[in-house]
Short mmCIF file of C-alpha atoms in Angstrom, two decimals:
data_model
loop_
_atom_site.label_atom_id
_atom_site.label_comp_id
_atom_site.label_asym_id
_atom_site.label_seq_id
_atom_site.Cartn_x
_atom_site.Cartn_y
_atom_site.Cartn_z
CA MET A 137 33.51 10.43 57.15
CA GLY A 138 31.98 8.26 53.38
CA LEU A 139 35.61 7.21 53.38
CA GLU A 140 35.08 6.10 56.96
CA ILE A 141 32.92 3.82 56.80
CA ASN A 142 34.13 2.31 53.03
CA THR A 143 36.52 0.66 55.38
CA LEU A 144 35.20 -0.10 58.33
CA ALA A 145 32.54 -1.67 56.34
CA ILE A 146 34.68 -4.72 54.26
CA ILE A 147 37.27 -5.61 58.27
CA PRO A 148 34.62 -7.69 59.29
CA LEU A 149 33.88 -9.88 55.70
CA MET A 150 37.65 -9.77 55.71
CA THR A 151 38.43 -11.27 59.42
CA LYS A 152 35.42 -13.90 57.68
CA MET A 153 38.01 -16.60 57.55
CA HIS A 154 39.80 -17.63 61.15
CA HIS A 155 43.29 -17.09 59.92
CA PRO A 156 45.94 -15.94 60.87
CA ARG A 157 46.50 -14.25 58.10
CA ALA A 158 43.37 -12.64 57.30
CA ALA A 159 43.11 -11.08 60.96
CA GLU A 160 47.42 -9.62 59.56
CA SER A 161 45.11 -8.22 56.11
CA ALA A 162 42.81 -6.94 57.83
CA THR A 163 45.46 -4.47 60.44
CA LYS A 164 47.13 -3.67 57.52
CA TYR A 165 43.87 -2.45 55.70
CA PHE A 166 43.21 -1.09 58.26
CA LEU A 167 45.88 1.36 59.18
CA THR A 168 46.69 2.09 54.92
CA GLN A 169 43.47 3.50 54.71
CA ALA A 170 43.11 5.41 58.43
CA THR A 171 46.68 7.12 57.73
CA ALA A 172 44.93 7.58 54.29
CA SER A 173 41.69 9.64 55.66
CA ALA A 174 44.48 11.30 58.05
CA LEU A 175 46.20 12.58 55.58
CA ILE A 176 42.67 13.81 53.03
CA LEU A 177 41.31 15.46 57.04
CA PHE A 178 44.85 17.01 56.84
CA SER A 179 45.13 18.68 53.29
CA THR A 180 41.84 20.00 53.16
CA THR A 181 42.50 21.84 57.54
CA ILE A 182 45.67 23.37 55.34
CA ASN A 183 43.86 24.72 52.65
CA ALA A 184 41.13 25.64 54.65
CA TRP A 185 43.77 27.45 57.29
CA MET A 186 45.47 29.17 53.88
CA THR A 187 42.57 30.35 51.85
CA GLY A 188 39.84 29.92 54.20
CA GLU A 189 37.78 27.49 52.71
CA TRP A 190 36.31 24.05 53.58
CA THR A 191 36.10 22.93 50.09
CA ILE A 192 38.69 20.28 48.05
CA MET A 193 37.35 21.52 44.43
CA ASN A 194 39.22 25.16 44.70
CA MET A 195 43.00 24.09 46.32
CA THR A 196 45.03 26.78 45.12
CA ASN A 197 47.65 25.42 46.64
CA GLN A 198 50.69 23.71 45.98
CA ILE A 199 51.74 21.80 49.91
CA PRO A 200 47.21 21.20 50.24
CA THR A 201 46.85 19.50 46.60
CA VAL A 202 50.10 17.39 47.00
CA ILE A 203 49.05 16.07 50.04
CA LEU A 204 45.80 14.71 48.18
CA THR A 205 47.22 13.52 45.50
CA LEU A 206 49.60 11.51 47.38
CA ALA A 207 46.39 10.41 50.04
CA LEU A 208 44.32 9.47 47.06
CA ALA A 209 47.36 7.58 45.91
CA ILE A 210 47.20 5.46 48.79
CA LYS A 211 44.10 4.71 49.33
CA LEU A 212 44.12 3.79 45.50
CA GLY A 213 46.97 1.15 46.52
CA VAL A 214 49.35 3.59 43.64
CA ALA A 215 53.25 2.87 43.70
CA PRO A 216 55.59 3.56 44.91
CA PHE A 217 52.97 3.19 48.18
CA HIS A 218 51.30 -0.35 46.77
CA LEU A 219 53.67 -2.46 49.51
CA TRP A 220 49.60 -3.10 51.47
CA LEU A 221 47.85 -4.53 48.38
CA PRO A 222 49.52 -7.30 47.72
CA ASP A 223 49.68 -8.38 50.78
CA VAL A 224 46.31 -7.83 51.86
CA LEU A 225 45.25 -8.91 49.19
CA GLN A 226 46.00 -13.23 50.12
CA GLY A 227 45.03 -13.77 53.38
CA LEU A 228 41.29 -12.69 51.48
CA ASN A 229 39.25 -15.51 50.33
CA MET A 230 38.68 -14.61 46.08
CA LEU A 231 35.14 -12.86 46.93
CA THR A 232 36.33 -10.13 49.39
CA GLY A 233 39.83 -10.16 46.99
CA LEU A 234 37.18 -9.31 44.73
CA ILE A 235 35.80 -6.88 46.48
CA LEU A 236 38.78 -5.11 47.99
CA SER A 237 40.14 -5.49 44.21
CA THR A 238 36.93 -3.58 42.31
CA TRP A 239 33.98 -2.00 44.40
CA GLN A 240 36.96 -0.15 46.98
CA LYS A 241 38.62 1.89 44.53
CA LEU A 242 35.03 3.18 43.30
CA ALA A 243 35.73 6.20 45.86
CA PRO A 244 38.89 7.39 46.63
CA MET A 245 38.89 7.35 42.35
CA ALA A 246 35.91 9.16 42.46
CA LEU A 247 37.58 11.70 44.70
CA MET A 248 40.80 11.08 42.23
CA MET A 249 38.58 12.92 38.67
CA LEU A 250 36.50 15.70 40.90
CA THR A 251 40.12 17.00 41.90
CA SER A 252 41.95 16.38 39.13
CA HIS A 253 42.74 19.49 37.33
CA GLN A 254 43.67 20.20 39.90
CA LEU A 255 46.08 17.27 41.44
CA ASN A 256 49.92 18.06 40.96
CA THR A 257 51.22 16.16 36.78
CA ASN A 258 54.23 15.82 37.19
CA LEU A 259 54.15 13.96 40.98
CA LEU A 260 50.54 11.92 39.08
CA ILE A 261 52.92 10.95 35.65
CA ALA A 262 55.60 9.27 38.27
CA MET A 263 53.60 7.78 39.78
CA ALA A 264 51.81 5.85 37.08
CA LEU A 265 55.36 4.89 35.21
CA MET A 266 56.15 3.93 38.29
CA SER A 267 53.45 1.59 38.77
CA THR A 268 53.93 0.27 35.09
CA ILE A 269 56.81 -1.09 35.95
CA ILE A 270 57.01 -2.69 39.71
CA GLY A 271 52.87 -4.10 38.57
CA GLY A 272 54.33 -5.84 35.64
CA TRP A 273 58.01 -6.40 37.70
CA GLY A 274 55.59 -7.44 41.25
CA GLY A 275 54.06 -9.86 38.82
CA LEU A 276 56.69 -12.10 37.14
CA ASN A 277 57.63 -14.25 40.35
CA GLN A 278 54.78 -14.69 41.46
CA THR A 279 52.72 -19.13 42.13
CA GLN A 280 49.55 -17.01 43.75
CA MET A 281 46.84 -16.06 42.13
CA ARG A 282 45.34 -13.05 44.34
CA LYS A 283 48.77 -12.23 43.95
CA ILE A 284 49.04 -12.21 40.68
CA MET A 285 45.87 -9.71 40.50
CA ALA A 286 47.31 -7.56 42.88
CA TYR A 287 49.94 -6.57 40.96
CA SER A 288 47.95 -6.86 38.06
CA SER A 289 45.81 -3.79 39.35
CA ILE A 290 48.45 -1.57 40.17
CA ALA A 291 49.87 -2.13 36.73
CA HIS A 292 45.96 -0.73 36.26
CA LEU A 293 45.52 2.12 38.52
CA GLY A 294 49.76 3.07 36.55
CA TRP A 295 47.67 4.62 32.87
CA MET A 296 44.62 5.71 35.17
CA ILE A 297 46.63 8.23 37.24
CA LEU A 298 48.88 8.97 34.05
CA VAL A 299 45.29 9.89 31.67
CA ILE A 300 43.77 11.55 34.20
CA SER A 301 44.71 15.07 34.10
CA PHE A 302 44.98 15.36 30.81
CA ALA A 303 41.14 13.40 30.17
CA PRO A 304 39.50 12.27 32.37
CA SER A 305 37.11 10.62 30.94
CA LEU A 306 39.59 8.49 29.56
CA ALA A 307 40.53 7.26 33.44
CA LEU A 308 36.80 6.28 33.68
CA LEU A 309 37.20 4.56 30.69
CA ASN A 310 39.79 2.66 31.80
CA LEU A 311 38.10 2.13 35.50
CA LEU A 312 35.14 0.94 33.73
CA ILE A 313 36.79 -1.92 32.06
CA TYR A 314 38.82 -2.64 34.12
CA LEU A 315 36.23 -3.13 36.48
CA VAL A 316 34.29 -5.02 34.11
CA LEU A 317 38.27 -7.91 33.97
CA THR A 318 39.27 -8.08 37.09
CA SER A 319 35.24 -8.91 37.97
CA SER A 320 35.78 -12.18 35.58
CA MET A 321 39.34 -12.51 36.96
CA PHE A 322 38.02 -12.83 39.64
CA LEU A 323 34.02 -14.64 39.33
CA MET A 324 36.08 -17.92 37.21
CA LEU A 325 39.00 -18.71 39.53
CA MET A 326 35.94 -18.56 42.42
CA THR A 327 34.75 -21.22 40.14
CA LEU A 328 37.60 -23.17 39.06
CA ASN A 329 38.71 -23.23 43.37
CA SER A 330 42.41 -22.44 41.52
CA THR A 331 44.50 -19.75 44.10
CA ASN A 332 47.33 -21.11 42.43
CA THR A 333 48.84 -22.01 39.09
CA ASN A 334 49.47 -25.08 39.95
CA LYS A 335 45.39 -26.10 39.98
CA LEU A 336 44.99 -23.28 37.61
CA SER A 337 47.29 -26.32 35.51
CA ILE A 338 44.45 -29.02 36.06
CA SER A 339 41.13 -26.07 35.74
CA TRP A 340 40.82 -27.52 31.52
CA LEU A 341 39.85 -31.11 33.70
CA LYS A 342 37.33 -28.85 35.76
CA THR A 343 35.74 -27.13 32.36
CA PRO A 344 36.59 -26.98 29.63
CA THR A 345 35.18 -23.23 28.15
CA LEU A 346 35.81 -21.73 31.75
CA ALA A 347 39.42 -22.65 30.61
CA ALA A 348 39.79 -21.42 27.99
CA SER A 349 37.63 -18.76 28.64
CA MET A 350 39.66 -17.39 31.19
CA MET A 351 42.96 -17.49 28.75
CA VAL A 352 40.85 -14.96 26.83
CA THR A 353 40.01 -12.40 29.96
CA LEU A 354 44.20 -12.99 30.33
CA MET A 355 45.27 -11.12 27.31
CA ALA A 356 42.32 -9.03 27.57
CA LEU A 357 44.29 -8.05 31.17
CA GLY A 358 47.46 -7.90 28.89
CA GLY A 359 46.20 -5.55 26.60
CA LEU A 360 46.99 -7.72 23.41
CA PRO A 361 43.87 -6.28 20.78
CA PRO A 362 41.13 -7.02 19.42
CA THR A 363 39.78 -7.50 23.20
CA SER A 364 38.24 -4.80 24.72
CA GLY A 365 42.45 -4.25 27.07
CA PHE A 366 43.43 -3.03 24.26
CA LEU A 367 41.59 0.56 24.25
CA PRO A 368 42.45 1.50 26.59
CA LYS A 369 45.71 1.41 26.19
CA TRP A 370 45.32 2.25 22.22
CA LEU A 371 43.12 5.82 22.81
CA ILE A 372 44.98 6.65 26.45
CA LEU A 373 48.76 5.78 24.96
CA GLN A 374 47.14 8.41 21.19
CA GLU A 375 46.00 10.99 24.24
CA MET A 376 50.23 10.94 25.29
CA THR A 377 51.03 11.32 21.68
CA LYS A 378 48.19 14.71 21.76
CA GLN A 379 50.38 16.24 24.71
CA HIS A 380 53.60 15.54 23.37
CA LEU A 381 54.40 13.01 25.68
CA GLY A 382 56.19 10.86 23.66
CA ALA A 383 59.41 8.68 24.92
CA LEU A 384 57.02 8.66 28.61
CA SER A 385 54.26 6.67 26.31
CA ALA A 386 57.19 4.61 24.63
CA LEU A 387 58.11 3.48 28.82
CA MET A 388 54.55 3.38 29.10
CA ALA A 389 53.62 0.61 26.62
CA MET A 390 57.06 -1.45 27.32
CA SER A 391 56.58 -1.29 30.68
CA ALA A 392 52.44 -3.15 29.81
CA LEU A 393 54.80 -5.88 28.32
CA LEU A 394 55.93 -6.77 31.61
CA SER A 395 52.35 -7.94 32.89
CA LEU A 396 51.50 -9.59 29.34
CA PHE A 397 55.04 -11.53 29.68
CA PHE A 398 53.00 -13.51 33.10
CA TYR A 399 49.60 -13.02 32.16
CA ILE A 400 50.86 -15.47 29.23
CA ARG A 401 52.35 -17.83 30.31
CA LEU A 402 49.67 -17.65 32.96
CA SER A 403 47.61 -18.72 29.75
CA TYR A 404 50.69 -21.59 28.81
CA THR A 405 50.20 -22.84 32.00
CA ILE A 406 46.55 -23.04 31.89
CA SER A 407 46.23 -24.57 28.65
CA MET A 408 49.23 -25.99 27.38
CA THR A 409 50.57 -27.64 30.62
CA SER A 410 48.94 -31.24 32.59
CA PRO A 411 49.18 -32.31 36.47
CA PRO A 412 52.65 -34.18 37.25
CA ASN A 413 49.97 -36.78 39.59
CA ILE A 414 47.32 -37.20 37.26
CA SER A 415 44.46 -39.88 38.08
CA ASN A 416 43.18 -42.52 35.47
CA SER A 417 41.39 -40.51 34.32
CA SER A 418 41.00 -37.38 31.94
CA LEU A 419 38.16 -35.66 33.32
CA THR A 420 37.53 -34.44 37.86
CA TRP A 421 34.73 -34.82 39.03
CA ARG A 422 32.43 -31.42 38.27
CA LYS A 423 30.35 -30.66 41.08
CA LYS A 424 27.45 -29.41 39.53
CA LYS A 425 27.89 -25.51 39.79
CA ASN A 426 24.89 -22.92 39.43
CA LEU A 427 27.31 -20.51 37.24
CA THR A 428 25.19 -17.18 36.54
CA TYR A 429 24.49 -15.66 33.99
CA VAL A 430 27.15 -13.38 35.29
CA ILE A 431 30.77 -14.83 34.39
CA PRO A 432 29.45 -15.38 30.53
CA ILE A 433 27.76 -11.91 30.20
CA LEU A 434 31.58 -10.32 31.93
CA ILE A 435 33.84 -13.23 29.20
CA THR A 436 31.64 -11.65 26.27
CA MET A 437 31.93 -8.19 27.76
CA SER A 438 35.87 -8.92 28.64
CA ALA A 439 36.96 -10.04 24.62
CA ALA A 440 34.53 -8.21 22.74
CA MET A 441 33.98 -4.42 23.75
CA MET A 442 36.58 -3.07 21.04
CA PRO A 443 33.77 -2.85 17.88
CA ILE A 444 32.86 0.44 20.03
CA THR A 445 36.63 2.33 19.65
CA PRO A 446 34.63 5.91 17.59
CA THR A 447 31.23 5.89 18.58
CA LEU A 448 33.98 6.42 22.53
CA LEU A 449 35.30 8.58 19.49
CA LEU A 450 32.85 10.68 18.29
CA LEU A 451 31.56 10.35 22.51
CA ASN A 452 34.44 12.46 23.44
#
């Protein structure tokens, strides 16, 4: 019921823009989320039929756990159930896109963490590897920022569900850092009013400081040290190596390079390209925007959370 309220509450926000693409996004989102919720109910019904209990915490049979894993994967937009996410995100405005990419991931991810001890590990690993590869590959040829952020989200979800069976605390850390990075990226895109790479190339004329900060955030999303984005990848690869999954770790690290490529391409667009029809003025008209304190705080967190690594390792 909570998941359904969560789904229905965002539909009006999606259809706020009176545009056929917004209506299409809302329809696609509603259908996929309703299907996933029905599958969750189906898995609990099968479990109740087999064990006599309605709880999802102690599923002993393989069939309901597999159905639950697939249902939560559809909810989150994990590959191979990812096709709805880029299309839905492209039809929304930036603020609703931010909510969809961050807040809407919390409920299904919380369910996944609660039931992580009984979910099908092999299935999760296969979906995680597929997500990081598809998330990297899909974003390579994109020019629309919302689609790039959607594929970035798919790749990050792959890292989360890879480690969720072995160390749920690491998956939670990855989720928190992903929320910080994605929020700061969306807020910067909203401030600069950039929806595609062409608009991004003139962002340094509007707010040079923010354009430079965006480069750092993009490097953090790609997982380059010494930014915060490197922290979860490093700890997850360390955990995977401890579990004697060296080949899988190598594949995951290589698939992260695909994502890194399009982040670097975006950084290049921001810093080293000029639009073809630039005006005679070296600066564009800057309207006064009330930059809240949220963006600087999020950018700082995106760039400078690496020093807390020893504390996190001690907590583990």
